[in-house]
Tab-separated table of C-alpha atoms in Angstrom:
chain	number	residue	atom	x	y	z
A	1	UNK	CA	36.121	41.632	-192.010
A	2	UNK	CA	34.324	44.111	-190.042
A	3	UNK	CA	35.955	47.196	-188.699
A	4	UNK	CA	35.127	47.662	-184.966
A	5	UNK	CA	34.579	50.996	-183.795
A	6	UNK	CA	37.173	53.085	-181.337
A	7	UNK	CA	34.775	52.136	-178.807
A	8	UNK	CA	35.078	48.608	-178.349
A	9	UNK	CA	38.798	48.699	-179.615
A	10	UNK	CA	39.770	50.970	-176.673
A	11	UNK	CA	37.681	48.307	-174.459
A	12	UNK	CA	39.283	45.782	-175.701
A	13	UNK	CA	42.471	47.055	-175.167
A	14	UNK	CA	41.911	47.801	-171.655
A	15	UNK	CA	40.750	44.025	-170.986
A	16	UNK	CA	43.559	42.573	-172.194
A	17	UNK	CA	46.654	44.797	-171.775
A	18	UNK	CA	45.318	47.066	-168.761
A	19	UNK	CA	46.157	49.989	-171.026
A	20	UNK	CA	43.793	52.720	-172.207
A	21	UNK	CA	44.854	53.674	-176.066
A	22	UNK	CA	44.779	57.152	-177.415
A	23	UNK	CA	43.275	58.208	-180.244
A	24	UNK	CA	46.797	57.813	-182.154
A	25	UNK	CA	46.515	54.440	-181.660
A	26	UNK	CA	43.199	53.728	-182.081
A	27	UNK	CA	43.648	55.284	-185.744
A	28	UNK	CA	47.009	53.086	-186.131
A	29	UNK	CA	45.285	50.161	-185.588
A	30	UNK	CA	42.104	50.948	-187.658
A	31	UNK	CA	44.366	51.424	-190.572
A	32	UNK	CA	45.872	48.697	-190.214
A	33	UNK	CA	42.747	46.510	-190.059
A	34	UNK	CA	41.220	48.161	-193.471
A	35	UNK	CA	44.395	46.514	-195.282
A	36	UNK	CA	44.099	48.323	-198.137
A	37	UNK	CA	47.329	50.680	-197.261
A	38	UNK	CA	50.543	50.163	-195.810
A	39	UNK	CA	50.709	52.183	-192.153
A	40	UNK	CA	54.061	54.644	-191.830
A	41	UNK	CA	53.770	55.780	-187.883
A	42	UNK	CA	56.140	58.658	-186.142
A	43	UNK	CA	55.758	58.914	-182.594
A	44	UNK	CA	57.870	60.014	-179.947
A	45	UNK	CA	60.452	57.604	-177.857
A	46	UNK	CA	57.783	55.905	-174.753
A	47	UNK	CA	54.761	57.159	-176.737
A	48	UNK	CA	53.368	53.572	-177.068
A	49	UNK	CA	54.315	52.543	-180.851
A	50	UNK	CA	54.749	49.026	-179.499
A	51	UNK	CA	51.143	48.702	-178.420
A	52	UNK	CA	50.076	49.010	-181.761
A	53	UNK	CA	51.773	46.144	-183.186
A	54	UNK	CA	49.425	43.634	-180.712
A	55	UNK	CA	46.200	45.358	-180.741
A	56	UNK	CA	45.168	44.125	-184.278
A	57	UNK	CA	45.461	40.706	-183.000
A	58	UNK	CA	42.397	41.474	-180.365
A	59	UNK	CA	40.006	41.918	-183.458
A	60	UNK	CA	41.401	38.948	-186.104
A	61	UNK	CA	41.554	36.101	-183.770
A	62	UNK	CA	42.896	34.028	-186.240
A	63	UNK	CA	45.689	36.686	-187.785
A	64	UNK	CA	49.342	36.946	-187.191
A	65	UNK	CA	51.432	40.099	-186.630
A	66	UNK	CA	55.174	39.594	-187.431
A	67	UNK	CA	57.457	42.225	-186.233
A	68	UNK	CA	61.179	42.400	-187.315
A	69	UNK	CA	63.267	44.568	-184.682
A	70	UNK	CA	66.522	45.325	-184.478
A	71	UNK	CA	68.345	43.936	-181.662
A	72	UNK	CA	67.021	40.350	-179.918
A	73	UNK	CA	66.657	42.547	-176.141
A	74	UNK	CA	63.173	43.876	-178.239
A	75	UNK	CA	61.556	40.225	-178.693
A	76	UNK	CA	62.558	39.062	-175.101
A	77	UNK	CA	60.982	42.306	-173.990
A	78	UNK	CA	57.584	42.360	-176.463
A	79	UNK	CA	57.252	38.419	-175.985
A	80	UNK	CA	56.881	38.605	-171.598
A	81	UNK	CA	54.442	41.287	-172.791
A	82	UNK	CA	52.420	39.002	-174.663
A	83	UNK	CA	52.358	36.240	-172.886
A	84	UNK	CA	51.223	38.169	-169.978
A	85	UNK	CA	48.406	38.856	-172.347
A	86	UNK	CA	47.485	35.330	-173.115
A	87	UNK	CA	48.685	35.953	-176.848
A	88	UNK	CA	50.862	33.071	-178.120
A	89	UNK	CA	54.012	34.893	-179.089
A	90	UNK	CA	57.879	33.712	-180.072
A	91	UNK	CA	60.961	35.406	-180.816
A	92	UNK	CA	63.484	34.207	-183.645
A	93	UNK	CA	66.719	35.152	-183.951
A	94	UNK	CA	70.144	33.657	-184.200
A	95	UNK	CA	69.892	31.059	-181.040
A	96	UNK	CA	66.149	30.494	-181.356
A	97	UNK	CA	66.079	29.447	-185.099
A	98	UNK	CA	65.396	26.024	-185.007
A	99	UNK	CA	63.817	23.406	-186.746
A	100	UNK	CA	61.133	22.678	-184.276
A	101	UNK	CA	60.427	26.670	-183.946
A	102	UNK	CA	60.282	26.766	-187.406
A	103	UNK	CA	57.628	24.070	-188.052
A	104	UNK	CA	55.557	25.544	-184.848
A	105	UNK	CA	55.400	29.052	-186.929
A	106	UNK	CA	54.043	26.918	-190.244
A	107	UNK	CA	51.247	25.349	-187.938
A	108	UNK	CA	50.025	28.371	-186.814
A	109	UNK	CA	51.185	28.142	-183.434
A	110	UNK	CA	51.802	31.490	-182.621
A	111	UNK	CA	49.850	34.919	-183.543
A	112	UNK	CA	52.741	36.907	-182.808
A	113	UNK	CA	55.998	36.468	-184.112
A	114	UNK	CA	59.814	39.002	-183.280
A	115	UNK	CA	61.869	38.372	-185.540
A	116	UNK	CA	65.188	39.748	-186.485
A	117	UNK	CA	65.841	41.281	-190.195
A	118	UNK	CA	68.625	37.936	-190.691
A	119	UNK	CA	66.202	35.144	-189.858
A	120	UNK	CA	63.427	37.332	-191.342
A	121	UNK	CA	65.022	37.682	-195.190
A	122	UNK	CA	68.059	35.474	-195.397
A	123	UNK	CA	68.141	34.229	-199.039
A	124	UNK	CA	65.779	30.408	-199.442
A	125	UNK	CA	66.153	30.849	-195.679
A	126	UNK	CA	63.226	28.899	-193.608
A	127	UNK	CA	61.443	32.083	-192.498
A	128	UNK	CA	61.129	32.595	-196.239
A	129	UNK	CA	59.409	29.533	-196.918
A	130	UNK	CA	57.000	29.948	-194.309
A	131	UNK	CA	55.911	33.332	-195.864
A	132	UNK	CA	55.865	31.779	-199.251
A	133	UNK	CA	53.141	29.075	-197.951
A	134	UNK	CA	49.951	30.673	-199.080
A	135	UNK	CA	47.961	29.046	-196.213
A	136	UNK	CA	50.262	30.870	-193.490
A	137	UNK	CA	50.162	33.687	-195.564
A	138	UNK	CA	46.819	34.249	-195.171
A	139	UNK	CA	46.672	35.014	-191.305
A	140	UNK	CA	48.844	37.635	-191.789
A	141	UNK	CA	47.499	40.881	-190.768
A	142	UNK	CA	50.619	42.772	-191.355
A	143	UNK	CA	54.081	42.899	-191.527
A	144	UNK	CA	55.233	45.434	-188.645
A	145	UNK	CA	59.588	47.123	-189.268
A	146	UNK	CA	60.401	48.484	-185.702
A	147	UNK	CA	62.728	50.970	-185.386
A	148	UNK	CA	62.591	51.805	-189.045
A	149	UNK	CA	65.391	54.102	-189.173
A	150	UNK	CA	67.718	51.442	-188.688
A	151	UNK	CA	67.230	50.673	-192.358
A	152	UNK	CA	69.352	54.050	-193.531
A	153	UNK	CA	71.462	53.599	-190.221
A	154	UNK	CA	72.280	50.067	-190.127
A	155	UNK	CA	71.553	49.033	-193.784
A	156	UNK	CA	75.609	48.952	-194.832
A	157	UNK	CA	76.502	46.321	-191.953
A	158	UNK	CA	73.441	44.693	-191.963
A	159	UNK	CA	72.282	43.686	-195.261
A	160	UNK	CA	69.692	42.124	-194.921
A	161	UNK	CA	67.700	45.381	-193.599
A	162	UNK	CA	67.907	46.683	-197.406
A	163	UNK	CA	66.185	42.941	-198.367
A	164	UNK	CA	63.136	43.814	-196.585
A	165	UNK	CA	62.478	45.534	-200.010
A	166	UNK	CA	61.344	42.176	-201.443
A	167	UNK	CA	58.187	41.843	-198.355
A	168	UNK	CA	56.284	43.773	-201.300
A	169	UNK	CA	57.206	41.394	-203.721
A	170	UNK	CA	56.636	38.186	-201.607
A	171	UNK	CA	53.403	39.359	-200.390
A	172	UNK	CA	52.021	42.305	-202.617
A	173	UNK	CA	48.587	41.982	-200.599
A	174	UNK	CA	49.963	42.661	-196.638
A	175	UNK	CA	50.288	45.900	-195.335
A	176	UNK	CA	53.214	47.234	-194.021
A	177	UNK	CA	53.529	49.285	-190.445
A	178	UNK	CA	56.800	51.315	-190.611
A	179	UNK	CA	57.281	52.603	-186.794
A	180	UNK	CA	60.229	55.129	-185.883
A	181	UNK	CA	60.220	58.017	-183.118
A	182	UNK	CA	63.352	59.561	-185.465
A	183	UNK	CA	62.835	59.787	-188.602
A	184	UNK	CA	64.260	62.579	-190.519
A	185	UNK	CA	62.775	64.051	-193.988
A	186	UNK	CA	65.681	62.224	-195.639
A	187	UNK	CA	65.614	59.209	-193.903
A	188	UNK	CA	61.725	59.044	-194.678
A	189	UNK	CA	62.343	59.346	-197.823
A	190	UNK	CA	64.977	56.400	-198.212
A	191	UNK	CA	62.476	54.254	-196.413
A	192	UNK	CA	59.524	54.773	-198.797
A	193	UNK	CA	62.445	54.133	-201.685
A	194	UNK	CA	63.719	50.767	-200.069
A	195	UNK	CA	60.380	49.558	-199.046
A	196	UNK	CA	58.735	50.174	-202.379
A	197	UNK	CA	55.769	52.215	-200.130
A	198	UNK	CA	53.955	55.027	-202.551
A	199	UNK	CA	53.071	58.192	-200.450
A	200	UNK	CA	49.782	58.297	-202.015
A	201	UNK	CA	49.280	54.298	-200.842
A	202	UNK	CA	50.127	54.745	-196.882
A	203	UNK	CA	48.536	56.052	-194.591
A	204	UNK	CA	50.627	58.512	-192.401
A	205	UNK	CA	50.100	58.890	-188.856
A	206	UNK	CA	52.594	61.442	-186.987
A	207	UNK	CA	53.139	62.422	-183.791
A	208	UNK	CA	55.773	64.611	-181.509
A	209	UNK	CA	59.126	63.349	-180.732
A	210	UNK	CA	59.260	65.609	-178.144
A	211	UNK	CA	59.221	64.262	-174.608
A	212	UNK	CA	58.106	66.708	-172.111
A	213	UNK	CA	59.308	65.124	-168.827
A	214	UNK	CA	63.105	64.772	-169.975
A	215	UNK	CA	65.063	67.517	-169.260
A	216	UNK	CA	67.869	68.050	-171.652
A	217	UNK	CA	71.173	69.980	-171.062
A	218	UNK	CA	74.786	69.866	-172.319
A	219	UNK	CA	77.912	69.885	-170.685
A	220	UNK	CA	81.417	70.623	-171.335
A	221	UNK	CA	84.133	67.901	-171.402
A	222	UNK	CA	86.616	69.580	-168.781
A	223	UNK	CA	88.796	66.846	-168.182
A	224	UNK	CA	91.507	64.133	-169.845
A	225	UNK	CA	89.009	62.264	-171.813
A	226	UNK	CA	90.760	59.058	-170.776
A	227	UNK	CA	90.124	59.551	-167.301
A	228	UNK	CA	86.402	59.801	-167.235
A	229	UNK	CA	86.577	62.215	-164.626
A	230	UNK	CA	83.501	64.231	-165.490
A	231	UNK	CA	81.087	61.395	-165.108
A	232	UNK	CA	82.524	60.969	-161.275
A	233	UNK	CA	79.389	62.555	-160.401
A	234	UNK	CA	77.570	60.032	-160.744
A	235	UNK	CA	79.332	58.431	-157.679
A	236	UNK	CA	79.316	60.542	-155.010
A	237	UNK	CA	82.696	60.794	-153.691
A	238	UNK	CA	81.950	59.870	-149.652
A	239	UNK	CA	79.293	57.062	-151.442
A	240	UNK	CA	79.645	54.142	-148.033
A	241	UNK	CA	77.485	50.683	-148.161
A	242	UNK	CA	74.396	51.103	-146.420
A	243	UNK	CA	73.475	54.854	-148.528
A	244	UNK	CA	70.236	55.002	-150.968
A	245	UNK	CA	70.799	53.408	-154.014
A	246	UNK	CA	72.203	55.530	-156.648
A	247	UNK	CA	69.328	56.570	-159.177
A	248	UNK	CA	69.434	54.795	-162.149
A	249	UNK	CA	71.393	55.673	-164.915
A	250	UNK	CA	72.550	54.803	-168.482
A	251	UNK	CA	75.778	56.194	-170.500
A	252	UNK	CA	75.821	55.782	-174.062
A	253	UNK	CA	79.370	55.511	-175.326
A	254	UNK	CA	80.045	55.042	-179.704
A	255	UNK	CA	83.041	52.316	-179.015
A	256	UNK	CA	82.608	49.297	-176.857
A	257	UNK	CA	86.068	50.220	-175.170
A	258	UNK	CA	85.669	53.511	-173.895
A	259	UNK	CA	82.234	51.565	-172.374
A	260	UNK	CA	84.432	49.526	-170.745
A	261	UNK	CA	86.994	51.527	-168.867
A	262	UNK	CA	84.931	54.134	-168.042
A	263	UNK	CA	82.079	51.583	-166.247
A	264	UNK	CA	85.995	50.589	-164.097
A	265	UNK	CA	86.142	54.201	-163.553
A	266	UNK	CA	82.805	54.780	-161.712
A	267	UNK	CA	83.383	51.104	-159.970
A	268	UNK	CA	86.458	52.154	-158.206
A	269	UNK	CA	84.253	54.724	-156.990
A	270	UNK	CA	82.154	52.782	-154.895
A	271	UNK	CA	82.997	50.360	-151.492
A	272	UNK	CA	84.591	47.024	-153.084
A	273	UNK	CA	81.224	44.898	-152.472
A	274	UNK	CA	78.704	47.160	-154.242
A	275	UNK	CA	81.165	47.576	-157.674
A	276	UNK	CA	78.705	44.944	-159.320
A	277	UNK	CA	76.036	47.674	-159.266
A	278	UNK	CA	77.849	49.409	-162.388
A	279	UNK	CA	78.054	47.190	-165.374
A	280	UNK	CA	79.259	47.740	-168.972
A	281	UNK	CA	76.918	46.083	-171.878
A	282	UNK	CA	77.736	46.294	-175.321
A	283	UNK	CA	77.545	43.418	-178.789
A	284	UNK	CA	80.289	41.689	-177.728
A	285	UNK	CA	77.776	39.737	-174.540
A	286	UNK	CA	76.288	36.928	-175.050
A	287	UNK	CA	72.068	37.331	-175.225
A	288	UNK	CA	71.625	35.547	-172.244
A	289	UNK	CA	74.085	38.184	-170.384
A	290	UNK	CA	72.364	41.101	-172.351
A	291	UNK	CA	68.553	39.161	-171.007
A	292	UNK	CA	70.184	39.138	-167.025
A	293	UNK	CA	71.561	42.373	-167.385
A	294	UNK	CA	68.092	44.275	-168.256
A	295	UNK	CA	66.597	42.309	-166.064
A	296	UNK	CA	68.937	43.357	-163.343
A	297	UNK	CA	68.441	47.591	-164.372
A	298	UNK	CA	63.953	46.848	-164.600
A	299	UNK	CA	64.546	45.266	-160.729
A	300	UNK	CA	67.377	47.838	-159.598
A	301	UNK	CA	69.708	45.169	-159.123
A	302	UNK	CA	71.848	46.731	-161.175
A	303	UNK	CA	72.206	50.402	-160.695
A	304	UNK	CA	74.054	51.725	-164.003
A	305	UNK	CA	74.696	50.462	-167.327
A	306	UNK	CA	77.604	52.009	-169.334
A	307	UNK	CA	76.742	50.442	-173.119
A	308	UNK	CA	76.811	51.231	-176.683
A	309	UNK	CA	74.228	51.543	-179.077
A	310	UNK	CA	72.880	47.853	-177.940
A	311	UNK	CA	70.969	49.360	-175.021
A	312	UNK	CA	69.460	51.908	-177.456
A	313	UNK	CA	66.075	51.652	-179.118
A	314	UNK	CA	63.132	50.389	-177.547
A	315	UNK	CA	64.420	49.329	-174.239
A	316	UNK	CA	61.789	50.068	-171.777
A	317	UNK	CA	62.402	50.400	-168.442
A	318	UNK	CA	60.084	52.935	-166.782
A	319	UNK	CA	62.244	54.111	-164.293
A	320	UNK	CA	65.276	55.458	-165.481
A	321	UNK	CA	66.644	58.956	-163.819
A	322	UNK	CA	69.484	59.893	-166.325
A	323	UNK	CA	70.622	59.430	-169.527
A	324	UNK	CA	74.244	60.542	-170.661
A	325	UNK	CA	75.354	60.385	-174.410
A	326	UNK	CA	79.284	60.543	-173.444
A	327	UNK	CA	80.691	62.777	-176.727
A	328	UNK	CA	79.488	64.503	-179.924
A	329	UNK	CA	79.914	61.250	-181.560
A	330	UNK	CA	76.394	59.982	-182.952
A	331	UNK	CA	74.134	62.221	-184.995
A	332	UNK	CA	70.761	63.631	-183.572
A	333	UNK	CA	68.836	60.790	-184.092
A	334	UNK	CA	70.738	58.286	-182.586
A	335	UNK	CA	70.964	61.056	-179.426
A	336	UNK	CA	67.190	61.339	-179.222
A	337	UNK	CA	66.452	57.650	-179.069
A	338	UNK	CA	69.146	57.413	-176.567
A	339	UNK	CA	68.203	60.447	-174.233
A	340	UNK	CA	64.127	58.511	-174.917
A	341	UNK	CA	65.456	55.759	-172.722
A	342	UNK	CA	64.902	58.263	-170.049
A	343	UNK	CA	61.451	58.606	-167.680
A	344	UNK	CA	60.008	56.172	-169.766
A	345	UNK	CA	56.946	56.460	-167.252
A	346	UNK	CA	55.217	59.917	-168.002
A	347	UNK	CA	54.655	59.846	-164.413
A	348	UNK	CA	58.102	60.461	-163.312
A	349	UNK	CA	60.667	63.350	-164.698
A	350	UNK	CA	64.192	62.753	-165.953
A	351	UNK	CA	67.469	64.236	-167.186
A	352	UNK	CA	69.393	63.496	-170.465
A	353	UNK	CA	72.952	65.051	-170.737
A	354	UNK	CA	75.345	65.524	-173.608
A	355	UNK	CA	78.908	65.488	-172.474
A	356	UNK	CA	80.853	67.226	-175.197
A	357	UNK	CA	84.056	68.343	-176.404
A	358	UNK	CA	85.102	71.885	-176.119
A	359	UNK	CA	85.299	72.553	-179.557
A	360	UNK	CA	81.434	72.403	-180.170
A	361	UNK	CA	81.184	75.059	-178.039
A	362	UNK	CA	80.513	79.201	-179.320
A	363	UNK	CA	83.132	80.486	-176.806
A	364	UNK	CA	85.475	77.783	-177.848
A	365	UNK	CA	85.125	78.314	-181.458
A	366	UNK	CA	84.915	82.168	-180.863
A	367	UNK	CA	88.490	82.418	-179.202
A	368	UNK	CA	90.015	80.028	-181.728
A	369	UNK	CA	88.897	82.687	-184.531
A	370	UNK	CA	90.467	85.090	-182.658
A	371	UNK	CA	93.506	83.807	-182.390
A	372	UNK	CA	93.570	82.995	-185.350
């Protein structure tokens, strides 16, 4: 098939997702379309990775894109997308792996399917089948992992990340798009290792991480970390019923309870019948919570969300005013995706803090020498 050039792909675009691509894209998808490579793409948090996935579809009108993400919020988000599009699109995880799902894949239902790394590779599993049918097969125009450095990060309690190895294997003749914002030298080179890619056999497209309208800062932890007392701030103390909204805000926390009792700290904060404004979300809630819950931050129902890591990559809701990773307690890429939920919309500035300990500190260190 044909290659179109960037001038009717950035038409097409425009026509059917009211977006005009950049040339980052543009090049993305073109690689993607010559099959003859698999497709390894760095680009910042917000920067528009996603788009990418669906734009191959507006040129192959009978190809598939499957995408395997990490956490089930992704395909509710990506599959509204679509279907605002007019593009046929499913998610399949845990509570949507049916039968009748299933069979709709096989008959070529749907051109774009989510699917989680468990439904996606578990052993003789029915999404394995499907791939193995060399009719379905054919309409695939690639194979997209999201969020690719969840393979070195997640891989020990999620085994089945490390069996996306065998996509090579099962089909040696579809491309592969690898898509990360983070992804450090080492963690690159564990990827191309566990995905059986060959440097000299992808095509590399990189972009910066950096994200200009976030600014970043650090604060000291001055308080009883038990009592939460430094993020009171984000409640002012005379807050009444009737004030503005509080701007919206997310703090990341590394254990689900510390999520929890802090979120009761900032709701005693506020007048009795606005304390469902401040939530906690973590992997214990059920999807359909998880589902109202974003819903509730995009419309500003909700006002705060203090979460784990499930409210981490991908999650894009344009308007978010601050971002606070609560403790030195992930490593840096886990902090940058976090801080990237943040002014997702370049048109708007916002503010990522890290609250740490006082022993990360210069001074800190400095006087502990001494007295030592």
């Amino acid at each position: 098939a044909s290659i179109p050039p960037f001038s009717i792909i950035r038409r097409r675009t425009q026509e059917v997702f009211n977006v005009q691509p950049c040339l980052w894209q543009m090049k993305v998808v073109e690689a993607i379309l010559h099959r003859e490579r698999d497709v390894l793409c760095i680009a910042g948090t917000g920067m528009g990775k996603t788009l990418t996935f669906w734009m191959p579809l507006l040129f192959r009108p009978e190809g598939i894109q499957i995408v395997v993400t990490p956490l089930n919020l992704l395909g509710k988000q990506n599959i509204v997308a679509l279907t605002r599009a007019h593009i046929p699109a499913i998610s399949i995880n845990s509570e949507t792996a049916t039968a009748t799902n299933f069979h709709a894949i096989l008959k070529l239902k749907y051109r774009a399917i989510v699917i989680s790394p468990e439904q996606m590779m578990r052993p003789d599993g029915e999404f394995e089948k499907i791939l193995k049918d060399t009719r379905f097969a054919s309409h695939i125009i690639s194979i997209v992992i999201d969020e690719a450095h969840c393979l070195t990060d997640w891989g020990e309690f999620r085994p089945e990340y490390r069996e996306l190895a065998r996509l090579h294997y099962l089909l040696p003749s579809i491309p592969l798009l690898v898509a990360s914002a983070t992804l450090t030298k080492t963690a690159l080179n564990d990827i191309m290792r566990l995905l059986q890619m060959r440097l000299g056999n992808t095509a590399v497209l990189r972009r910066s991480s950096d994200r200009p309208n976030i600014k970043i800062g650090v604060k000291k932890i001055k308080y009883a970390l038990n009592t939460f007392a430094d993020l009171a701030f984000l409640v002012p103390d005379d807050y009444k019923d009737g004030d503005p909204p509080l701007p919206k805000f997310l703090v990341f926390f590394d254990n689900i309870s510390d999520s929890i009792a802090a979120a009761n700290s900032l709701r005693k904060r506020l007048p009795t019948p606005l304390r469902e404004k401040i939530k906690w979300f973590n992997s214990d809630m059920s999807n359909t919570f998880k589902e109202a819950e974003f819903d509730n931050l995009t419309t500003g129902k909700t006002w705060g969300l203090c979460t784990t890591t499930s409210f981490g990559m991908g999650m894009d809701i344009p308007d978010i005013a601050l971002v606070i990773q609560w403790r030195a307690t992930c490593n840096l890429s886990a902090l940058w995706q976090r801080f990237g939920r943040a002014a997702r919309s370049r048109e708007l500035t916002g503010t990522a803090l890290l609250f740490a300990e006082h022993e990360y500190f210069d001074e800190e260190r400095a006087a502990k020498a001494e007295r030592s």
